[in-house]
PDB file of C-alpha atoms and ligand atoms in Angstrom:
ATOM      1  CA  MET A   1     118.085 102.444 130.732  1.00 51.00           C
ATOM      2  CA  SER A   2     116.533 103.746 133.953  1.00 47.00           C
ATOM      3  CA  VAL A   3     113.864 106.451 134.068  1.00 47.00           C
ATOM      4  CA  ASP A   4     116.485 108.907 135.393  1.00 54.00           C
ATOM      5  CA  GLU A   5     118.907 108.080 132.568  1.00 55.00           C
ATOM      6  CA  SER A   6     116.147 108.407 130.011  1.00 55.00           C
ATOM      7  CA  ALA A   7     115.172 111.820 131.395  1.00 53.00           C
ATOM      8  CA  ALA A   8     118.842 112.856 131.263  1.00 54.00           C
ATOM      9  CA  SER A   9     119.004 111.836 127.585  1.00 57.00           C
ATOM     10  CA  GLN A  10     115.890 113.824 126.882  1.00 55.00           C
ATOM     11  CA  SER A  11     117.325 116.938 128.478  1.00 54.00           C
ATOM     12  CA  GLU A  12     120.535 116.423 126.450  1.00 59.00           C
ATOM     13  CA  ALA A  13     118.423 116.190 123.293  1.00 59.00           C
ATOM     14  CA  ASP A  14     116.716 119.452 124.293  1.00 56.00           C
ATOM     15  CA  ARG A  15     120.126 121.126 124.463  1.00 66.00           C
ATOM     16  CA  ILE A  16     120.901 120.100 120.866  1.00 75.00           C
ATOM     17  CA  ASP A  17     118.732 122.611 119.066  1.00 77.00           C
ATOM     18  CA  ARG A  18     118.686 120.991 115.640  1.00 90.00           C
ATOM     19  CA  LEU A  19     118.976 117.220 115.712  1.00 96.00           C
ATOM     20  CA  PRO A  20     119.768 115.450 112.467  1.00 98.00           C
ATOM     21  CA  ALA A  21     116.770 113.341 111.451  1.00 98.00           C
ATOM     22  CA  HIS A  22     118.953 110.719 109.796  1.00 98.00           C
ATOM     23  CA  ILE A  23     122.501 109.758 110.752  1.00 98.00           C
ATOM     24  CA  GLY A  24     124.660 107.364 108.745  1.00 98.00           C
ATOM     25  CA  ILE A  25     127.741 105.793 110.305  1.00 99.00           C
ATOM     26  CA  ILE A  26     130.803 104.219 108.710  1.00 98.00           C
ATOM     27  CA  MET A  27     131.975 102.112 111.645  1.00 98.00           C
ATOM     28  CA  ASP A  28     135.656 101.958 110.758  1.00 98.00           C
ATOM     29  CA  GLY A  29     138.703 100.892 112.744  1.00 98.00           C
ATOM     30  CA  ASN A  30     137.622  97.628 114.380  1.00 98.00           C
ATOM     31  CA  GLY A  31     140.574  95.798 112.865  1.00 97.00           C
ATOM     32  CA  ARG A  32     143.135  98.431 113.864  1.00 98.00           C
ATOM     33  CA  TRP A  33     141.685  98.626 117.376  1.00 98.00           C
ATOM     34  CA  ALA A  34     142.237  94.880 117.776  1.00 98.00           C
ATOM     35  CA  THR A  35     145.644  94.545 116.119  1.00 98.00           C
ATOM     36  CA  SER A  36     147.041  97.464 118.111  1.00 98.00           C
ATOM     37  CA  ARG A  37     146.256  95.385 121.190  1.00 98.00           C
ATOM     38  CA  GLY A  38     147.683  92.166 119.755  1.00 98.00           C
ATOM     39  CA  LEU A  39     144.174  90.713 119.394  1.00 98.00           C
ATOM     40  CA  PRO A  40     142.536  88.968 116.415  1.00 97.00           C
ATOM     41  CA  ARG A  41     140.571  91.333 114.162  1.00 97.00           C
ATOM     42  CA  LEU A  42     137.335  89.529 114.983  1.00 98.00           C
ATOM     43  CA  ILE A  43     137.611  90.656 118.583  1.00 98.00           C
ATOM     44  CA  GLY A  44     137.569  94.187 117.201  1.00 98.00           C
ATOM     45  CA  HIS A  45     134.342  93.440 115.351  1.00 98.00           C
ATOM     46  CA  ARG A  46     132.860  92.002 118.571  1.00 98.00           C
ATOM     47  CA  GLU A  47     133.731  95.187 120.421  1.00 98.00           C
ATOM     48  CA  GLY A  48     132.280  97.134 117.504  1.00 98.00           C
ATOM     49  CA  TYR A  49     129.020  95.269 117.950  1.00 98.00           C
ATOM     50  CA  LYS A  50     128.862  96.345 121.625  1.00 98.00           C
ATOM     51  CA  THR A  51     129.488  99.943 120.560  1.00 98.00           C
ATOM     52  CA  LEU A  52     126.754  99.739 117.954  1.00 98.00           C
ATOM     53  CA  ARG A  53     124.285  98.468 120.519  1.00 98.00           C
ATOM     54  CA  SER A  54     124.877 101.370 122.910  1.00 98.00           C
ATOM     55  CA  VAL A  55     125.005 104.011 120.172  1.00 98.00           C
ATOM     56  CA  LEU A  56     121.755 102.781 118.627  1.00 98.00           C
ATOM     57  CA  LEU A  57     119.879 102.797 121.935  1.00 97.00           C
ATOM     58  CA  HIS A  58     121.250 106.224 122.760  1.00 98.00           C
ATOM     59  CA  ALA A  59     120.269 107.599 119.354  1.00 98.00           C
ATOM     60  CA  ASN A  60     116.768 106.260 119.964  1.00 97.00           C
ATOM     61  CA  ASP A  61     116.652 107.943 123.377  1.00 97.00           C
ATOM     62  CA  LEU A  62     117.863 111.233 121.881  1.00 97.00           C
ATOM     63  CA  GLY A  63     115.004 111.178 119.380  1.00 97.00           C
ATOM     64  CA  ILE A  64     117.071 110.556 116.237  1.00 98.00           C
ATOM     65  CA  GLN A  65     114.560 109.207 113.728  1.00 98.00           C
ATOM     66  CA  TYR A  66     116.836 107.209 111.416  1.00 98.00           C
ATOM     67  CA  LEU A  67     120.200 105.539 111.905  1.00 98.00           C
ATOM     68  CA  THR A  68     121.921 103.671 109.070  1.00 99.00           C
ATOM     69  CA  VAL A  69     125.155 101.778 109.691  1.00 98.00           C
ATOM     70  CA  TYR A  70     127.632 100.211 107.272  1.00 98.00           C
ATOM     71  CA  ALA A  71     127.974  96.687 108.642  1.00 98.00           C
ATOM     72  CA  PHE A  72     129.423  94.923 105.590  1.00 98.00           C
ATOM     73  CA  SER A  73     130.206  96.452 102.237  1.00 97.00           C
ATOM     74  CA  ALA A  74     129.834  94.761  98.875  1.00 97.00           C
ATOM     75  CA  GLU A  75     133.649  94.942  98.721  1.00 96.00           C
ATOM     76  CA  ASN A  76     134.229  93.332 102.139  1.00 96.00           C
ATOM     77  CA  TRP A  77     133.996  89.842 100.565  1.00 98.00           C
ATOM     78  CA  ARG A  78     137.627  90.464  99.513  1.00 97.00           C
ATOM     79  CA  ARG A  79     138.751  90.059 103.129  1.00 96.00           C
ATOM     80  CA  PRO A  80     140.314  86.790 104.387  1.00 95.00           C
ATOM     81  CA  GLU A  81     137.772  83.968 104.480  1.00 97.00           C
ATOM     82  CA  ASP A  82     137.952  83.514 108.258  1.00 97.00           C
ATOM     83  CA  GLU A  83     137.199  87.205 108.842  1.00 97.00           C
ATOM     84  CA  VAL A  84     134.243  87.142 106.428  1.00 98.00           C
ATOM     85  CA  ASP A  85     132.879  83.955 108.017  1.00 98.00           C
ATOM     86  CA  GLY A  86     133.376  85.371 111.501  1.00 98.00           C
ATOM     87  CA  LEU A  87     131.575  88.594 110.602  1.00 98.00           C
ATOM     88  CA  MET A  88     128.679  86.691 109.048  1.00 98.00           C
ATOM     89  CA  GLN A  89     128.356  84.561 112.191  1.00 98.00           C
ATOM     90  CA  LEU A  90     128.609  87.594 114.468  1.00 98.00           C
ATOM     91  CA  ILE A  91     125.948  89.532 112.597  1.00 98.00           C
ATOM     92  CA  THR A  92     123.661  86.475 112.340  1.00 98.00           C
ATOM     93  CA  GLN A  93     123.881  85.832 116.074  1.00 98.00           C
ATOM     94  CA  ALA A  94     123.375  89.518 116.837  1.00 98.00           C
ATOM     95  CA  ALA A  95     120.311  89.678 114.590  1.00 98.00           C
ATOM     96  CA  ILE A  96     118.832  86.733 116.499  1.00 98.00           C
ATOM     97  CA  ASP A  97     119.875  87.823 120.001  1.00 97.00           C
ATOM     98  CA  GLU A  98     118.971  91.507 119.683  1.00 97.00           C
ATOM     99  CA  LEU A  99     115.527  91.172 118.150  1.00 97.00           C
ATOM    100  CA  ARG A 100     113.802  91.196 121.522  1.00 97.00           C
ATOM    101  CA  VAL A 101     115.741  94.278 122.670  1.00 97.00           C
ATOM    102  CA  MET A 102     115.002  96.071 119.394  1.00 97.00           C
ATOM    103  CA  HIS A 103     111.318  95.301 119.685  1.00 97.00           C
ATOM    104  CA  LEU A 104     111.122  96.264 123.376  1.00 97.00           C
ATOM    105  CA  ASN A 105     112.752  99.597 122.532  1.00 97.00           C
ATOM    106  CA  ASN A 106     110.307 100.266 119.696  1.00 97.00           C
ATOM    107  CA  VAL A 107     113.122 100.132 117.101  1.00 98.00           C
ATOM    108  CA  ARG A 108     112.068  99.536 113.493  1.00 98.00           C
ATOM    109  CA  VAL A 109     114.672  97.410 111.728  1.00 98.00           C
ATOM    110  CA  ARG A 110     115.408  97.738 108.010  1.00 98.00           C
ATOM    111  CA  VAL A 111     118.141  96.436 105.729  1.00 98.00           C
ATOM    112  CA  ALA A 112     119.896  97.782 102.654  1.00 98.00           C
ATOM    113  CA  GLY A 113     121.994  95.678 100.304  1.00 98.00           C
ATOM    114  CA  ARG A 114     121.920  92.595  98.122  1.00 98.00           C
ATOM    115  CA  LEU A 115     120.405  90.193 100.648  1.00 98.00           C
ATOM    116  CA  ASP A 116     120.135  87.314  98.175  1.00 97.00           C
ATOM    117  CA  GLU A 117     123.945  86.929  98.266  1.00 97.00           C
ATOM    118  CA  LEU A 118     124.066  86.495 102.058  1.00 98.00           C
ATOM    119  CA  PRO A 119     124.088  83.149 103.920  1.00 98.00           C
ATOM    120  CA  HIS A 120     120.511  81.858 104.317  1.00 98.00           C
ATOM    121  CA  SER A 121     120.565  81.922 108.106  1.00 98.00           C
ATOM    122  CA  LEU A 122     121.612  85.570 108.147  1.00 98.00           C
ATOM    123  CA  ARG A 123     119.096  86.561 105.509  1.00 98.00           C
ATOM    124  CA  ASN A 124     116.312  84.797 107.391  1.00 98.00           C
ATOM    125  CA  ALA A 125     117.273  86.426 110.694  1.00 98.00           C
ATOM    126  CA  LEU A 126     117.311  89.862 109.065  1.00 98.00           C
ATOM    127  CA  ILE A 127     113.963  89.350 107.345  1.00 98.00           C
ATOM    128  CA  LYS A 128     112.461  88.188 110.642  1.00 98.00           C
ATOM    129  CA  GLY A 129     113.808  91.326 112.327  1.00 98.00           C
ATOM    130  CA  VAL A 130     112.352  93.580 109.645  1.00 98.00           C
ATOM    131  CA  GLU A 131     108.959  91.875 109.716  1.00 98.00           C
ATOM    132  CA  THR A 132     108.670  91.689 113.505  1.00 98.00           C
ATOM    133  CA  THR A 133     109.475  95.365 114.019  1.00 98.00           C
ATOM    134  CA  ALA A 134     107.723  96.787 110.957  1.00 98.00           C
ATOM    135  CA  GLN A 135     105.034  98.591 112.957  1.00 98.00           C
ATOM    136  CA  ASN A 136     107.384 100.081 115.573  1.00 98.00           C
ATOM    137  CA  THR A 137     107.448 103.864 115.808  1.00 97.00           C
ATOM    138  CA  GLY A 138     110.843 104.563 117.392  1.00 97.00           C
ATOM    139  CA  ILE A 139     114.106 104.954 115.526  1.00 98.00           C
ATOM    140  CA  THR A 140     114.396 103.281 112.127  1.00 98.00           C
ATOM    141  CA  PHE A 141     117.639 101.325 112.233  1.00 98.00           C
ATOM    142  CA  THR A 142     118.960 100.281 108.834  1.00 98.00           C
ATOM    143  CA  LEU A 143     121.705  97.731 108.557  1.00 98.00           C
ATOM    144  CA  ALA A 144     123.611  98.249 105.322  1.00 98.00           C
ATOM    145  CA  ILE A 145     124.895  94.780 104.605  1.00 98.00           C
ATOM    146  CA  ASN A 146     126.448  93.486 101.399  1.00 98.00           C
ATOM    147  CA  TYR A 147     125.772  97.095 100.513  1.00 98.00           C
ATOM    148  CA  GLY A 148     127.451  99.275  97.911  1.00 98.00           C
ATOM    149  CA  GLY A 149     126.272 102.707  96.834  1.00 98.00           C
ATOM    150  CA  ARG A 150     127.151 101.996  93.205  1.00 98.00           C
ATOM    151  CA  ALA A 151     125.453  98.588  93.300  1.00 98.00           C
ATOM    152  CA  GLU A 152     122.351 100.257  94.720  1.00 98.00           C
ATOM    153  CA  ILE A 153     122.282 102.709  91.795  1.00 98.00           C
ATOM    154  CA  VAL A 154     122.856  99.847  89.324  1.00 98.00           C
ATOM    155  CA  ASP A 155     119.949  97.933  90.896  1.00 98.00           C
ATOM    156  CA  ALA A 156     117.765 101.038  90.613  1.00 98.00           C
ATOM    157  CA  VAL A 157     118.664 101.525  86.933  1.00 98.00           C
ATOM    158  CA  ARG A 158     117.946  97.869  86.198  1.00 98.00           C
ATOM    159  CA  ARG A 159     114.522  98.223  87.794  1.00 98.00           C
ATOM    160  CA  ILE A 160     113.736 101.392  85.878  1.00 98.00           C
ATOM    161  CA  MET A 161     114.697  99.704  82.595  1.00 97.00           C
ATOM    162  CA  ARG A 162     112.688  96.590  83.407  1.00 97.00           C
ATOM    163  CA  GLU A 163     109.665  98.793  84.066  1.00 96.00           C
ATOM    164  CA  GLY A 164     110.090 100.112  80.505  1.00 97.00           C
ATOM    165  CA  THR A 165     110.358 103.743  81.586  1.00 97.00           C
ATOM    166  CA  ASN A 166     110.863 106.215  78.750  1.00 97.00           C
ATOM    167  CA  PRO A 167     114.506 107.491  79.101  1.00 97.00           C
ATOM    168  CA  ASP A 168     113.360 111.078  78.641  1.00 98.00           C
ATOM    169  CA  GLU A 169     111.108 110.676  81.637  1.00 97.00           C
ATOM    170  CA  VAL A 170     113.870 109.502  84.005  1.00 98.00           C
ATOM    171  CA  THR A 171     114.470 112.119  86.683  1.00 98.00           C
ATOM    172  CA  GLU A 172     116.323 112.176  89.989  1.00 98.00           C
ATOM    173  CA  GLU A 173     113.026 111.278  91.651  1.00 98.00           C
ATOM    174  CA  THR A 174     112.747 108.185  89.416  1.00 98.00           C
ATOM    175  CA  ILE A 175     116.103 106.937  90.715  1.00 98.00           C
ATOM    176  CA  SER A 176     115.382 107.891  94.348  1.00 98.00           C
ATOM    177  CA  ARG A 177     112.120 105.969  94.149  1.00 98.00           C
ATOM    178  CA  CYS A 178     113.958 102.817  93.033  1.00 98.00           C
ATOM    179  CA  LEU A 179     116.637 102.767  95.766  1.00 98.00           C
ATOM    180  CA  TYR A 180     116.517 100.054  98.445  1.00 98.00           C
ATOM    181  CA  ASN A 181     114.555 102.118 101.000  1.00 98.00           C
ATOM    182  CA  PRO A 182     112.844 104.952  99.135  1.00 98.00           C
ATOM    183  CA  ASP A 183     110.721 105.863 102.157  1.00 98.00           C
ATOM    184  CA  ILE A 184     113.768 106.704 104.301  1.00 98.00           C
ATOM    185  CA  PRO A 185     114.881 110.341 104.003  1.00 98.00           C
ATOM    186  CA  GLU A 186     118.405 111.188 102.903  1.00 98.00           C
ATOM    187  CA  PRO A 187     121.023 111.278 105.680  1.00 98.00           C
ATOM    188  CA  ASP A 188     121.693 114.688 107.217  1.00 98.00           C
ATOM    189  CA  LEU A 189     124.905 113.652 108.921  1.00 98.00           C
ATOM    190  CA  LEU A 190     127.484 111.014 107.983  1.00 98.00           C
ATOM    191  CA  ILE A 191     129.871 110.010 110.746  1.00 98.00           C
ATOM    192  CA  ARG A 192     133.069 108.108 110.070  1.00 98.00           C
ATOM    193  CA  THR A 193     135.358 106.785 112.775  1.00 98.00           C
ATOM    194  CA  ALA A 194     139.093 105.979 112.592  1.00 98.00           C
ATOM    195  CA  GLY A 195     140.085 109.084 110.698  1.00 98.00           C
ATOM    196  CA  GLU A 196     139.775 108.156 107.024  1.00 97.00           C
ATOM    197  CA  LEU A 197     138.411 110.928 104.820  1.00 98.00           C
ATOM    198  CA  ARG A 198     136.343 109.010 102.289  1.00 97.00           C
ATOM    199  CA  LEU A 199     132.846 107.692 101.665  1.00 98.00           C
ATOM    200  CA  SER A 200     133.879 104.141 100.715  1.00 98.00           C
ATOM    201  CA  ASN A 201     130.788 103.612  98.548  1.00 98.00           C
ATOM    202  CA  PHE A 202     128.346 104.348 101.405  1.00 98.00           C
ATOM    203  CA  LEU A 203     125.020 106.035 100.584  1.00 98.00           C
ATOM    204  CA  LEU A 204     126.495 107.680  97.463  1.00 98.00           C
ATOM    205  CA  TRP A 205     123.198 108.895  96.066  1.00 98.00           C
ATOM    206  CA  GLN A 206     121.457 109.749  99.318  1.00 98.00           C
ATOM    207  CA  GLY A 207     124.525 111.358 100.904  1.00 98.00           C
ATOM    208  CA  ALA A 208     124.890 114.052  98.224  1.00 97.00           C
ATOM    209  CA  TYR A 209     124.223 116.863 100.725  1.00 97.00           C
ATOM    210  CA  ALA A 210     125.036 115.130 104.001  1.00 98.00           C
ATOM    211  CA  GLU A 211     127.298 116.866 106.483  1.00 98.00           C
ATOM    212  CA  LEU A 212     130.472 114.849 107.063  1.00 98.00           C
ATOM    213  CA  TYR A 213     131.926 114.320 110.526  1.00 98.00           C
ATOM    214  CA  VAL A 214     135.101 112.335 111.038  1.00 98.00           C
ATOM    215  CA  VAL A 215     136.549 111.297 114.378  1.00 98.00           C
ATOM    216  CA  GLN A 216     140.010 109.846 114.885  1.00 98.00           C
ATOM    217  CA  LYS A 217     139.050 107.218 117.412  1.00 98.00           C
ATOM    218  CA  PRO A 218     138.252 103.713 116.133  1.00 98.00           C
ATOM    219  CA  TRP A 219     134.661 102.484 116.244  1.00 98.00           C
ATOM    220  CA  PRO A 220     135.055 100.272 119.361  1.00 98.00           C
ATOM    221  CA  GLU A 221     135.970 103.426 121.335  1.00 98.00           C
ATOM    222  CA  PHE A 222     133.103 105.565 120.029  1.00 98.00           C
ATOM    223  CA  THR A 223     130.685 106.469 122.834  1.00 98.00           C
ATOM    224  CA  PRO A 224     127.168 107.871 123.183  1.00 98.00           C
ATOM    225  CA  GLU A 225     128.872 111.159 124.198  1.00 98.00           C
ATOM    226  CA  ASP A 226     130.719 111.154 120.866  1.00 98.00           C
ATOM    227  CA  LEU A 227     127.374 110.771 119.130  1.00 98.00           C
ATOM    228  CA  GLU A 228     126.095 113.809 121.001  1.00 97.00           C
ATOM    229  CA  ALA A 229     129.242 115.760 120.067  1.00 97.00           C
ATOM    230  CA  ALA A 230     128.587 114.926 116.400  1.00 98.00           C
ATOM    231  CA  CYS A 231     124.998 116.153 116.775  1.00 97.00           C
ATOM    232  CA  GLN A 232     126.187 119.362 118.444  1.00 96.00           C
ATOM    233  CA  GLU A 233     128.602 119.965 115.576  1.00 96.00           C
ATOM    234  CA  TYR A 234     125.818 119.265 113.071  1.00 97.00           C
ATOM    235  CA  ALA A 235     123.624 121.865 114.791  1.00 95.00           C
ATOM    236  CA  ARG A 236     126.372 124.458 114.193  1.00 94.00           C
ATOM    237  CA  ARG A 237     126.702 123.724 110.472  1.00 93.00           C
ATOM    238  CA  VAL A 238     124.932 125.871 107.903  1.00 82.00           C
ATOM    239  CA  ARG A 239     123.414 123.721 105.166  1.00 78.00           C
ATOM    240  CA  LYS A 240     123.073 125.405 101.820  1.00 75.00           C
ATOM    241  CA  PHE A 241     122.086 122.657  99.350  1.00 80.00           C
ATOM    242  CA  GLY A 242     123.835 124.568  96.568  1.00 80.00           C
ATOM    243  CA  ALA A 243     122.121 127.870  97.405  1.00 80.00           C
ATOM    244  CA  VAL A 244     123.430 130.663  99.643  1.00 77.00           C
ATOM    245  CA  ALA A 245     123.145 130.670 103.409  1.00 76.00           C
ATOM    246  CA  PRO A 246     120.157 132.546 104.805  1.00 69.00           C
ATOM    247  CA  ARG A 247     121.156 135.932 106.331  1.00 63.00           C
ATOM    248  CA  SER A 248     120.270 134.812 109.829  1.00 59.00           C
ATOM    249  CA  ALA A 249     122.437 131.671 109.694  1.00 56.00           C
ATOM    250  CA  SER A 250     125.630 131.760 111.699  1.00 48.00           C
ATOM    251  CA  PRO A 251     128.846 130.921 109.731  1.00 45.00           C
TER     252      PRO A 251
HETATM  253  C1  FPP B 301     135.269  98.297 109.494  1.00 83.34           C
HETATM  254  O1  FPP B 301     136.400  98.188 110.318  1.00 83.34           O
HETATM  255  C2  FPP B 301     134.208  97.500 110.046  1.00 83.34           C
HETATM  256  C3  FPP B 301     133.572  96.503 109.387  1.00 83.34           C
HETATM  257  C4  FPP B 301     133.884  96.098 108.023  1.00 83.34           C
HETATM  258  C5  FPP B 301     132.542  95.702 110.049  1.00 83.34           C
HETATM  259  C6  FPP B 301     131.626  96.487 110.921  1.00 83.34           C
HETATM  260  C7  FPP B 301     130.946  95.535 111.790  1.00 83.34           C
HETATM  261  C8  FPP B 301     130.642  95.754 113.080  1.00 83.34           C
HETATM  262  C9  FPP B 301     130.830  97.018 113.796  1.00 83.34           C
HETATM  263  C10 FPP B 301     130.002  94.691 113.824  1.00 83.34           C
HETATM  264  C11 FPP B 301     128.598  94.799 113.420  1.00 83.34           C
HETATM  265  C12 FPP B 301     127.769  93.993 114.195  1.00 83.34           C
HETATM  266  C13 FPP B 301     126.477  93.957 113.926  1.00 83.34           C
HETATM  267  C14 FPP B 301     125.624  93.197 114.786  1.00 83.34           C
HETATM  268  C15 FPP B 301     125.862  94.665 112.781  1.00 83.34           C
HETATM  269  P1  FPP B 301     137.703  97.532 109.720  1.00 83.34           P
HETATM  270  O2  FPP B 301     137.695  96.100 110.040  1.00 83.34           O
HETATM  271  O3  FPP B 301     137.793  97.840 108.266  1.00 83.34           O
HETATM  272  O4  FPP B 301     138.804  98.266 110.505  1.00 83.34           O
HETATM  273  P2  FPP B 301     140.282  98.558 109.994  1.00 83.34           P
HETATM  274  O5  FPP B 301     140.167  99.590 108.910  1.00 83.34           O
HETATM  275  O6  FPP B 301     140.940  99.071 111.211  1.00 83.34           O
HETATM  276  O7  FPP B 301     140.853  97.273 109.504  1.00 83.34           O
END
């Protein structure tokens, strides 16, 4: 991005008066995007990768602090073998190829999910990305991979039980502390593309009070401008967290 473009992004961020600190994205519709064009589904995932790249860099430029994307769910293993293999290869290659760009852009990479069930090459590439960028101070980009919200809660409960915690002392904080990335704040805004109105096991615990934003277009067509539109909409929402809206808040 040029200096001019970066300045333009900054002025756009200034116009959004209340940026979400943490955005989660369910990147849905790659398959439909491809099949509607008579293309193999994997081409849709490749296009989705390009979209992710531009959206991540734009989020970083806007000053979003955390971005978490659903790259592969714990249930996605049920897809045809060639699609699963293709996705694993795509994500492995991307993790290798993009590390330099991530680092140059001060992006801090994290992962969420059961990494021990992933192919070794992918796991190693992800761990290298996390370690190399650990001290970066720009956006924290979390790749949810082999991730399931229920599995994450199960893993947390297992850890709590292994630690021998007294059941009467288990609180919400105990569970939050045992999630995959306890230092990352809960998402403020969850975006889903391709029109479906469900969470699909994404950030179940952390997303309890997230604002939901669904767009009809499939993920390969999602643009940095769409990200800004989601942020603008978020800025208009009144968050109540179970209480009542403050008097000054607009409806
Ligand atoms: C959902 O669309 C998308 C996925 C299961 C995979 C998401 C992966 C990418 C965007 C590529 C990620 C690349 C990197 C480097 C992380 P779908 O296939 O379920 O779409 P459909 O509902 O139209 O079939």
